[in-house]
Amino acid sequence: MASERVEDEHFEEGAEGEEGDEFIDPNDVLVEVADDGDHPMDEYDEEGMEGEPMPDESIVYEDNSTQHFPNHNGSVFAVSTHPTAPIAVSGGEDDLGYIWDFMTGEELVKLTGHSDSVTSTGFSTDGELVATGGMDGKVRIWRRVGKDDWRTWEFLTELTGPDEVMWLRWHPKGNVLLAGSNDTTVWLWQLPSGNTMQVFAGHMGPVTCGDFTPDGKRIVTADAEGTLIYWDPRSPSPVFKLTPSDARFALDGITSLAINPASTLAVVGGASGGVRVVSLSKGDVVGALAGHKEGESVEAVEFVELATPGPLSGGAAAASGGVVVTGATDGKACIWDLSTMRLRATLEHGDAVTSLHHLPPPKAHLIVSASVDKVLRTWDARTGTLVREHKGHHGPILGAALGLGGGVVVSAGDDGVCLVWPTE
């Protein structure tokens, strides 16, 4: 069976578009801020209100983005960047995906064929394939044409199985794609053939998040009922399962997860603000991190590498678990030291944090946070210092991705626009 080859050939850290980023309910009321903005209008006129304001806007927006992509007709739910080329793929409420050049803002390819919102996107690790996943349950794959540039793509195949795609993740080493569904199943496909390698059953609710371990050998998935499952991709049976029946793992549903670079720990965030550290070798809870407001959902988890000069950096920190950042609807991103299970610093947004993204080395101490407060921020995770603010959105930011080796940040906005900024 095709899956027998999985261990050696295959099996990325899910940088892009953290699942569960569709903040569509309470945060659509952008009008609330209008009153505050009425008074200082005159003082700030020179900041870019050229013509008359839009009828429903009485607020001056600052925009320090370097490029924008406004082609979506409706909210943009997901955005991902190519591993090396200056292109992004975005998916939206208009049932469309687009591949576009984030240096010029030019549309390269319109990705059609979905009959409902496109909520997941991703380039394969080698950058030759791109996937879109939708609320219609379809996963559609496009392939690059030729070797000259990244401007021409052709439709390859449509993968079906899920009822509604919750998230997509490409394998860190090969053309294998993982998808979580709202119908409790998890799907694994081999590309370019499109063959189904495995359907994982064992969850009791919508599979809200999941990923390959960074070494590519295992899979971690979690659901809205609070169950986490650790899989060997070659087997349909779990290696281990943690459920809310274990009181230490009661999280009121799992909303986010991340796996450390060593593939030994998973950190999961819960719907009511809880965070748990799980040893993947022991199959057990080894820590609980309490820093978010109770009842506020943890929407993003991201590991960072604090390669600060000094005796305790590098190997020692990695061996003891390293540093993880959790972002929640309470507007906070908490930086945790997993060797002590203590809070190092708290990063503040004015509203829910929707996604977190770490930069690759040598800037691995930097992290970018996106928020419903319409702003992305770059932080130095060693100190919790704000490095740069990325402004220009008129509504909640639902997703983001880092491109060009972390040099730029690309966003997906509820206002229907993708924006681009230098990361620092």
Coordinates of C-alpha atoms in Angstrom, one line a residue, residues 1 3-4 6 11 178 184-188 196-203 217-219 221 229-241:
M1 CA 0.0 0.0 0.0
S3 CA 1.2 4.4 2.8
E4 CA 4.0 2.0 3.6
V6 CA 5.3 7.3 4.3
F11 CA 6.0 12.8 7.3
L178 CA -3.5 16.1 5.7
T184 CA -14.8 13.8 13.0
T185 CA -12.6 12.4 10.3
V186 CA -9.0 13.2 9.3
W187 CA -7.8 12.5 5.7
L188 CA -4.4 11.8 4.3
T196 CA -6.3 8.3 -0.2
M197 CA -3.5 6.9 2.0
Q198 CA -5.5 6.9 5.3
V199 CA -8.8 8.0 6.8
F200 CA -8.3 8.4 10.6
A201 CA -11.5 7.9 12.7
G202 CA -11.5 8.3 16.4
H203 CA -12.6 11.8 17.1
K217 CA 6.9 10.8 11.3
R218 CA 3.7 11.3 13.2
I219 CA 0.4 13.2 13.2
T221 CA -5.0 16.0 15.8
I229 CA -5.0 11.8 19.2
Y230 CA -1.4 10.9 18.2
W231 CA -1.2 8.8 15.0
D232 CA 1.3 6.8 13.1
P233 CA 0.4 7.7 9.5
R234 CA 0.8 4.1 8.4
S235 CA -1.9 2.9 10.8
P236 CA -5.6 3.8 11.2
S237 CA -5.4 3.2 14.9
P238 CA -4.2 5.8 17.4
V239 CA -0.8 5.5 19.1
F240 CA -2.5 7.2 22.1
K241 CA -5.5 9.3 22.8

